[in-house]
Amino acid sequence: MPKDAPPNGDAPIPHGPPAWADPRTRVSEMQAKLHRWAAADPGRRFDDLFNLVYDPATLQVAFDLVKGNHGASTAGSDGQTVARIETEMGTPEFLHDLRTALKTREFVPQPVRERKIPKPGRTGKVRRLGIPTVTDRVVQAALKLVLEPIFEADFQPVSYGFRPKRRAHDAIAEIHLFGTQGYDWVLDADIEACFDRIDHPALLDRMRLRVKDKRVLRLVKAFLKAGILTELGDYEDTRTGTPQGGILSPLLANIALAVLDEHLHTPWQPGGPMSTNMRRRRRGWKGLPNWRLVRYADDFVVLVRGSHGHVEALREDIAQVLAPMGLRLSPEKTQIVHLDEGFDFLGFRIQRRRKRGTTKSHVYTFVAAAPLRAIKAKIRALTPRTSQLDLEVALRRLNLILRGWVNYFRHAVAKRTFDHIRNFTWWRIVRWQRTRRRWRWKDVRRWLTDRQGRWQPIRANGIELFNPAAVPIVRYRYRGSKIPTPWSACNPA
């Protein structure tokens, strides 16, 4: 039976007043304690967590996180923004009233405001986002600060999405590693409407394995049942799912999907049938498959060293594991492919090809077609020939888009792709300026060449067009179990 234990949240921190004086230091030490205790005892259930949620330091750090998000200027269903709260009420009074409401249990989450955005690369399909009020965002952030260190101790190393210190490139590096070790078959899977269909009772049962404090569980349930205020102004109940857009939603989704991670990664645990190279080889000699899960949020792949039939059986097994959580695989986006055919994952195209001039094959990571189309569409949107946008403003926006896109894909085999994007952007700007200014080609040369006739970068008022081709391609190294947690450096007493 799991042991029930309080976290001693009211115990003074032995480092003294300086730690208490800084909310971030206090919260970091609290998180380090929770994580250390959870990792040391996998059966421990934490009680008396609610006082940590409404602790002044936790609420202050949570408010700072909400304020620093890109959506701070976006209002929820109550019309309030962070800036408006700071101007009209003031942060200290707002946090004091919120803490009082939490302590007296008068706090009630408000319905999230629905906003539909188009799914990238999917014509006609939209994604429903739920925008909570600023007050609800602060409480969700406080809940996450307390709960995340506990559940991070249980999450498997094969999960990379929405987890601290982990990124998409780690998932791609792991696929690349196992793809070079004979894991030829791939189950490229996607969970259909994952955030909308998570079963609430099943999710809360998963949380009860670690959280005994009923006040925290009631608060999480209240957020799950808060409802949605649609774009038409109608109210909808939320009987399942956790709306995308909430700060707490990614953590809750990872808690729900941990059932998949545990099921598929248990054989890799010490003593398991896939825990050592020799045990995996023996399985191969007996005609049994070996597999490796790599998951990023609701997108995941299972690399299999075996046959096509083994992958089909694994797909049915996964469907049965997900069913109790109210989830199922998407029929249209789940496929079985061979590594030689290639597949797209997180914007990358991963495929095994024969190296030119040799008989050896290697696993390569390219830029997939969808993100290439998306970046070109953004460039076109900023450089139509009839645009009256100032060139300096256009260059600033283009540079932001190009830098972010290139930095994400700079670990892929992308040298030619970057050069293509540089060329595409240059011609879009030149054609736009020729139309706008009624220039001939000799005017373009006069604009972009020096006195010696050498071509110069496009500039406007000191802003130079970013050159994607100048970014070096650097291989991203697989980090595996070396990925630290944010609390590794902390050493609370």
XYZ file of C-alpha atoms in Angstrom:
493
model
C 0.000 0.000 0.000
C 1.285 3.497 -0.731
C 2.298 5.482 2.287
C 0.498 8.730 3.129
C 2.878 11.488 4.122
C 2.666 15.246 4.565
C 5.385 17.310 2.871
C 5.993 19.396 5.977
C 5.085 22.461 3.960
C 4.857 24.683 7.039
C 8.301 23.713 8.329
C 10.776 26.636 8.303
C 13.520 26.533 5.740
C 16.801 26.143 7.602
C 18.689 28.512 5.311
C 17.179 31.467 7.154
C 15.584 34.779 6.194
C 17.411 35.344 2.908
C 15.652 32.342 1.349
C 12.287 33.523 2.631
C 12.903 37.027 1.388
C 13.089 35.878 -2.241
C 9.901 34.139 -3.464
C 11.710 32.368 -6.302
C 14.330 30.934 -3.949
C 11.688 29.775 -1.515
C 9.597 28.133 -4.236
C 12.660 26.486 -5.793
C 13.646 24.982 -2.466
C 10.080 23.796 -1.870
C 10.041 22.144 -5.308
C 13.425 20.519 -4.709
C 12.149 19.012 -1.474
C 9.001 17.644 -3.081
C 10.943 16.178 -5.976
C 13.561 14.613 -3.725
C 10.948 13.005 -1.488
C 8.910 11.738 -4.432
C 11.963 10.230 -6.121
C 13.139 8.584 -2.910
C 9.787 6.894 -2.224
C 7.700 5.982 -5.329
C 4.765 4.945 -3.103
C 4.561 8.149 -1.110
C 1.272 10.059 -1.218
C 1.528 13.754 -0.376
C -0.913 15.384 2.025
C -1.210 19.018 3.098
C -0.181 20.377 -0.301
C -2.932 22.961 -0.435
C -1.143 25.318 1.943
C 1.767 25.358 -0.524
C -0.585 26.335 -3.365
C -1.849 29.480 -1.630
C 1.498 30.319 -0.024
C 2.327 34.001 -0.763
C 5.647 33.070 -2.376
C 3.989 30.478 -4.647
C 1.290 32.923 -5.763
C 3.867 35.656 -6.405
C 6.008 33.374 -8.580
C 2.876 32.107 -10.336
C 1.777 35.669 -11.101
C 5.234 36.500 -12.472
C 5.047 33.454 -14.751
C 1.626 34.469 -16.047
C 2.815 38.034 -16.568
C 5.844 36.827 -18.534
C 3.807 34.659 -20.914
C 3.015 35.843 -24.438
C -0.698 35.594 -23.620
C -0.548 38.057 -20.721
C -2.340 40.663 -22.823
C -5.119 38.228 -23.769
C -8.238 38.419 -21.640
C -10.309 35.492 -20.456
C -14.079 35.333 -20.107
C -14.050 38.180 -17.543
C -12.257 40.638 -19.850
C -9.349 41.182 -17.427
C -5.701 41.317 -18.506
C -2.536 41.366 -16.424
C -1.869 45.014 -17.272
C -5.394 46.026 -16.278
C -5.137 44.200 -12.951
C -1.807 45.892 -12.173
C -3.201 49.324 -13.069
C -6.627 49.189 -11.448
C -6.059 46.921 -8.431
C -2.328 46.443 -7.971
C -0.505 43.147 -7.714
C -0.252 42.955 -3.873
C -3.989 43.513 -3.368
C -4.874 41.105 -6.189
C -2.717 38.333 -4.728
C -4.005 39.022 -1.185
C -7.629 38.699 -2.302
C -6.822 35.565 -4.298
C -5.035 33.960 -1.351
C -7.994 34.733 0.909
C -10.419 33.214 -1.592
C -8.323 30.051 -1.794
C -7.960 29.714 1.985
C -11.693 30.175 2.593
C -12.539 27.912 -0.375
C -14.548 30.689 -1.998
C -12.472 30.493 -5.165
C -14.409 29.079 -8.133
C -12.780 28.736 -11.580
C -14.519 30.601 -14.389
C -15.373 29.093 -17.796
C -12.548 29.363 -20.320
C -13.053 31.559 -23.357
C -13.064 29.552 -26.561
C -10.863 30.574 -29.443
C -10.528 28.559 -32.616
C -7.306 28.704 -34.596
C -6.528 26.895 -37.863
C -4.389 23.797 -37.591
C -1.110 24.231 -39.469
C -1.101 22.466 -42.824
C -4.705 21.249 -42.467
C -7.108 23.200 -44.631
C -10.469 23.666 -42.972
C -9.542 22.061 -39.642
C -9.339 24.109 -36.456
C -7.971 23.653 -32.967
C -10.080 24.738 -30.013
C -8.171 26.694 -27.408
C -9.543 27.557 -23.986
C -8.303 30.865 -22.575
C -8.694 31.012 -18.765
C -9.083 34.235 -16.827
C -5.927 35.784 -15.390
C -7.007 34.732 -11.886
C -7.462 31.140 -13.000
C -4.109 31.212 -14.788
C -2.358 32.271 -11.596
C -3.991 29.464 -9.592
C -3.178 26.933 -12.307
C 0.430 28.112 -12.343
C 0.562 27.732 -8.546
C -0.844 24.207 -8.810
C 1.745 23.359 -11.427
C 4.583 24.696 -9.272
C 3.528 22.309 -6.498
C 2.471 19.240 -8.487
C 5.070 19.140 -11.261
C 8.093 18.226 -9.069
C 6.136 15.299 -7.608
C 4.982 13.786 -10.883
C 8.264 14.489 -12.664
C 9.816 11.925 -10.347
C 7.516 9.288 -11.895
C 7.574 10.282 -15.563
C 9.554 8.016 -17.868
C 12.639 9.239 -19.768
C 10.980 8.499 -23.135
C 8.534 11.405 -22.711
C 9.720 14.816 -23.936
C 6.737 17.111 -24.511
C 5.899 19.908 -22.054
C 8.503 18.787 -19.550
C 11.206 21.017 -18.015
C 14.670 20.916 -19.574
C 13.413 18.668 -22.407
C 12.803 19.587 -26.020
C 11.728 18.171 -29.345
C 15.347 17.713 -30.440
C 15.878 15.179 -27.652
C 13.046 13.071 -29.059
C 14.471 13.296 -32.580
C 17.954 12.357 -31.314
C 16.556 9.262 -29.593
C 14.751 8.180 -32.763
C 17.975 8.683 -34.709
C 19.929 6.611 -32.177
C 17.616 3.604 -32.188
C 17.032 3.862 -35.917
C 20.738 3.157 -36.409
C 20.506 0.073 -34.158
C 18.181 -2.000 -36.316
C 14.786 -0.705 -35.171
C 13.469 -0.655 -38.726
C 9.694 -0.640 -38.273
C 7.900 2.423 -36.956
C 4.440 2.892 -35.520
C 3.865 6.575 -36.256
C 0.900 7.312 -33.999
C -1.273 10.207 -32.945
C -3.931 10.276 -30.233
C -7.203 11.623 -31.575
C -8.345 14.846 -29.840
C -6.243 13.954 -26.812
C -6.809 17.129 -24.805
C -10.571 17.002 -25.450
C -11.209 13.366 -24.517
C -9.206 12.588 -21.380
C -11.544 10.883 -18.919
C -11.797 12.967 -15.748
C -12.334 10.134 -13.199
C -9.450 8.139 -14.700
C -7.164 11.180 -14.597
C -8.032 11.963 -10.980
C -7.437 8.312 -10.054
C -3.945 8.638 -11.504
C -3.372 11.774 -9.443
C -4.570 10.072 -6.252
C -1.638 7.678 -6.497
C 0.568 10.612 -5.481
C -1.758 13.258 -4.013
C -3.799 12.596 -0.881
C -4.814 16.208 -0.218
C -8.519 16.316 -1.182
C -8.477 20.122 -1.391
C -5.933 19.979 -4.218
C -7.866 17.244 -5.995
C -11.109 19.232 -5.674
C -9.406 22.290 -7.119
C -8.060 20.325 -10.094
C -11.511 18.814 -10.645
C -13.084 22.274 -10.516
C -10.803 23.430 -13.326
C -11.663 20.325 -15.372
C -15.390 20.994 -14.938
C -15.250 24.790 -15.361
C -16.860 24.702 -18.809
C -16.311 26.667 -22.003
C -17.734 30.007 -23.122
C -17.961 29.542 -26.905
C -17.209 32.204 -29.482
C -20.976 32.632 -29.897
C -21.384 33.343 -26.176
C -22.955 29.998 -25.251
C -21.891 27.925 -22.254
C -20.779 24.309 -22.721
C -20.075 21.724 -20.045
C -16.692 19.986 -20.097
C -17.477 16.374 -19.256
C -14.152 15.164 -20.622
C -10.785 16.616 -21.518
C -8.654 19.484 -20.354
C -8.882 22.559 -22.616
C -5.755 23.449 -24.558
C -4.476 26.851 -23.535
C -4.483 26.350 -19.788
C -1.198 26.376 -17.897
C -2.087 23.169 -16.065
C -3.366 21.272 -19.114
C -0.005 19.948 -20.422
C 0.903 18.535 -16.999
C -2.485 16.849 -16.671
C -2.134 15.393 -20.163
C 1.288 13.979 -19.282
C -0.134 12.443 -16.104
C -2.853 10.750 -18.160
C -0.474 9.582 -20.907
C 2.015 8.231 -18.376
C -0.022 4.993 -18.526
C 1.308 4.512 -22.063
C 4.885 5.368 -21.085
C 4.829 2.968 -18.146
C 3.307 0.138 -20.186
C 5.816 0.318 -23.026
C 8.893 1.322 -21.037
C 8.528 -1.143 -18.144
C 10.479 -3.857 -20.066
C 13.435 -1.425 -20.156
C 13.513 -1.039 -16.367
C 16.262 -2.890 -14.433
C 15.488 -6.602 -14.484
C 13.074 -6.245 -17.404
C 13.194 -8.351 -20.586
C 14.747 -5.453 -22.552
C 16.915 -3.989 -19.808
C 20.271 -5.137 -21.275
C 21.741 -5.688 -24.727
C 22.026 -9.431 -24.106
C 18.393 -9.763 -23.081
C 17.277 -7.876 -26.166
C 19.442 -10.122 -28.338
C 17.919 -13.224 -26.777
C 14.454 -11.919 -27.568
C 15.547 -11.468 -31.159
C 16.919 -15.017 -31.333
C 13.530 -16.297 -30.129
C 11.672 -14.266 -32.743
C 10.323 -11.791 -30.193
C 10.249 -8.043 -30.903
C 12.061 -5.260 -29.099
C 10.584 -1.778 -29.093
C 11.312 1.741 -27.946
C 8.700 4.421 -27.311
C 9.428 8.097 -28.009
C 6.578 10.444 -27.055
C 6.110 14.183 -27.380
C 2.738 15.182 -25.870
C 0.021 13.346 -27.834
C 2.326 12.512 -30.762
C 4.489 9.428 -30.400
C 6.359 6.800 -32.334
C 7.253 3.252 -31.381
C 10.423 1.943 -33.014
C 10.313 -1.826 -33.382
C 13.063 -4.322 -34.064
C 10.969 -7.129 -35.465
C 8.383 -7.555 -38.195
C 5.352 -5.743 -39.570
C 3.125 -8.185 -37.686
C 4.799 -7.300 -34.402
C 3.983 -3.626 -34.973
C 0.342 -4.418 -35.739
C 0.054 -6.409 -32.505
C 1.693 -3.555 -30.607
C -0.803 -1.072 -32.062
C -3.718 -3.150 -30.752
C -2.022 -3.412 -27.363
C -1.578 0.366 -27.200
C -5.242 0.928 -28.088
C -6.275 -1.221 -25.124
C -3.938 0.682 -22.790
C -5.345 4.073 -23.837
C -9.022 3.062 -23.743
C -9.485 3.348 -19.922
C -8.262 6.970 -20.152
C -10.971 7.708 -22.727
C -8.410 7.963 -25.534
C -7.966 6.259 -28.882
C -5.525 6.370 -31.770
C -6.367 8.551 -34.738
C -7.081 6.208 -37.694
C -6.076 8.774 -40.312
C -2.791 9.845 -38.707
C -1.603 6.513 -37.273
C 0.437 4.432 -39.697
C 3.007 1.651 -39.847
C 6.034 2.521 -41.962
C 9.496 1.171 -42.598
C 12.425 3.403 -41.804
C 13.498 3.244 -45.446
C 10.157 4.844 -46.410
C 10.563 7.608 -43.855
C 8.059 9.434 -41.680
C 7.398 12.929 -40.354
C 7.668 13.717 -36.656
C 7.711 17.123 -34.948
C 8.389 18.892 -38.232
C 11.291 16.644 -39.232
C 11.469 14.016 -41.965
C 13.324 10.974 -40.642
C 14.448 8.427 -43.219
C 17.194 5.893 -43.805
C 19.008 6.396 -47.091
C 22.100 5.104 -48.806
C 24.971 7.516 -48.520
C 25.977 8.868 -51.908
C 29.018 7.122 -53.327
C 28.892 4.236 -50.834
C 26.917 1.077 -50.155
C 26.216 2.065 -46.543
C 22.866 3.374 -45.340
C 22.409 5.993 -42.631
C 19.469 7.553 -40.814
C 19.016 11.177 -41.856
C 16.880 13.954 -40.428
C 15.527 16.468 -42.941
C 13.086 19.352 -42.805
C 9.614 17.983 -43.530
C 7.488 19.399 -46.339
C 4.779 20.859 -44.068
C 6.978 23.311 -42.096
C 8.703 24.346 -45.330
C 5.322 25.233 -46.835
C 4.352 27.021 -43.628
C 7.433 29.262 -43.506
C 7.045 30.164 -47.189
C 3.387 31.044 -46.583
C 4.437 33.408 -43.773
C 7.019 35.037 -46.012
C 4.438 35.483 -48.770
C 1.996 37.036 -46.304
C 4.563 39.713 -45.392
C 5.723 40.446 -48.954
C 2.740 40.734 -51.302
C 3.495 42.969 -54.294
C 0.685 45.358 -53.348
C 1.804 45.750 -49.711
C 2.314 49.278 -48.388
C 4.151 48.028 -45.295
C 7.367 49.860 -44.518
C 10.398 47.801 -45.551
C 12.063 48.219 -42.160
C 8.999 46.824 -40.378
C 8.806 43.941 -42.840
C 12.484 43.093 -42.306
C 12.060 43.077 -38.531
C 9.126 40.673 -38.757
C 10.816 38.478 -41.339
C 13.966 38.242 -39.234
C 11.990 37.116 -36.188
C 10.238 34.399 -38.192
C 13.357 33.225 -40.015
C 15.586 33.125 -36.933
C 13.123 31.038 -34.945
C 12.512 28.627 -37.818
C 16.178 28.208 -38.679
C 17.248 27.727 -35.057
C 14.718 24.917 -34.701
C 15.871 23.076 -37.829
C 19.610 23.815 -37.670
C 20.302 20.307 -36.358
C 18.818 18.662 -39.464
C 20.337 18.046 -42.888
C 19.140 21.475 -43.958
C 21.949 23.367 -45.703
C 20.208 23.307 -49.084
C 16.867 24.074 -47.473
C 18.275 27.135 -45.718
C 19.812 28.343 -48.955
C 16.477 27.856 -50.701
C 14.692 29.913 -48.029
C 17.316 32.662 -48.335
C 16.836 32.770 -52.082
C 13.043 32.630 -51.826
C 12.911 35.502 -49.309
C 15.322 37.655 -51.315
C 13.270 37.353 -54.497
C 9.987 38.026 -52.676
C 11.348 41.293 -51.288
C 12.920 42.342 -54.600
C 9.731 41.714 -56.585
C 7.697 43.530 -53.958
C 9.962 46.586 -54.120
C 10.073 46.564 -57.917
C 6.270 46.666 -58.075
C 5.912 49.219 -55.302
C 8.557 51.607 -56.618
C 8.090 50.826 -60.314
C 11.714 49.896 -60.648
C 13.513 48.244 -63.508
C 16.280 45.737 -62.935
C 18.952 48.420 -63.204
C 17.284 50.185 -60.247
C 17.487 47.006 -58.208
C 21.198 46.714 -59.012
C 21.742 50.308 -58.019
C 19.969 49.600 -54.719
C 21.724 46.339 -53.803
C 25.256 46.614 -55.219
C 28.244 48.663 -54.151
C 30.530 50.721 -56.381
C 32.516 47.613 -57.348
C 29.330 45.855 -58.454
C 29.262 43.397 -55.530
C 25.857 42.393 -54.209
C 24.983 43.604 -50.715
C 22.367 42.287 -48.235
C 18.948 43.909 -48.220
C 18.875 46.652 -45.590
C 16.546 49.367 -44.373
C 17.488 51.934 -41.716
C 20.177 49.681 -40.299
C 18.010 46.531 -40.278
C 19.583 43.804 -42.416
C 17.717 40.805 -43.772
C 18.652 37.660 -41.846
C 20.570 35.120 -43.920
C 19.465 31.538 -43.116
C 22.280 30.074 -45.236
C 24.861 31.591 -42.870
C 23.669 29.461 -39.939
C 25.945 26.415 -39.448
C 24.436 22.941 -39.301
C 25.266 21.318 -35.958
C 24.338 17.783 -35.012
C 22.249 17.512 -31.857
C 23.731 14.941 -29.510
C 21.569 12.395 -27.726
C 21.436 13.222 -24.017
C 19.453 10.212 -22.771
C 19.500 9.898 -18.986
C 21.817 12.925 -18.685
C 18.921 15.384 -19.014
C 18.758 17.232 -15.671
C 15.684 18.429 -13.819
C 15.334 22.086 -12.782
C 15.776 20.991 -9.180
C 18.978 19.001 -9.583
C 21.154 21.934 -8.488
C 19.029 22.617 -5.425
C 19.979 20.848 -2.247
C 17.369 21.627 0.386
C 17.799 20.334 3.881
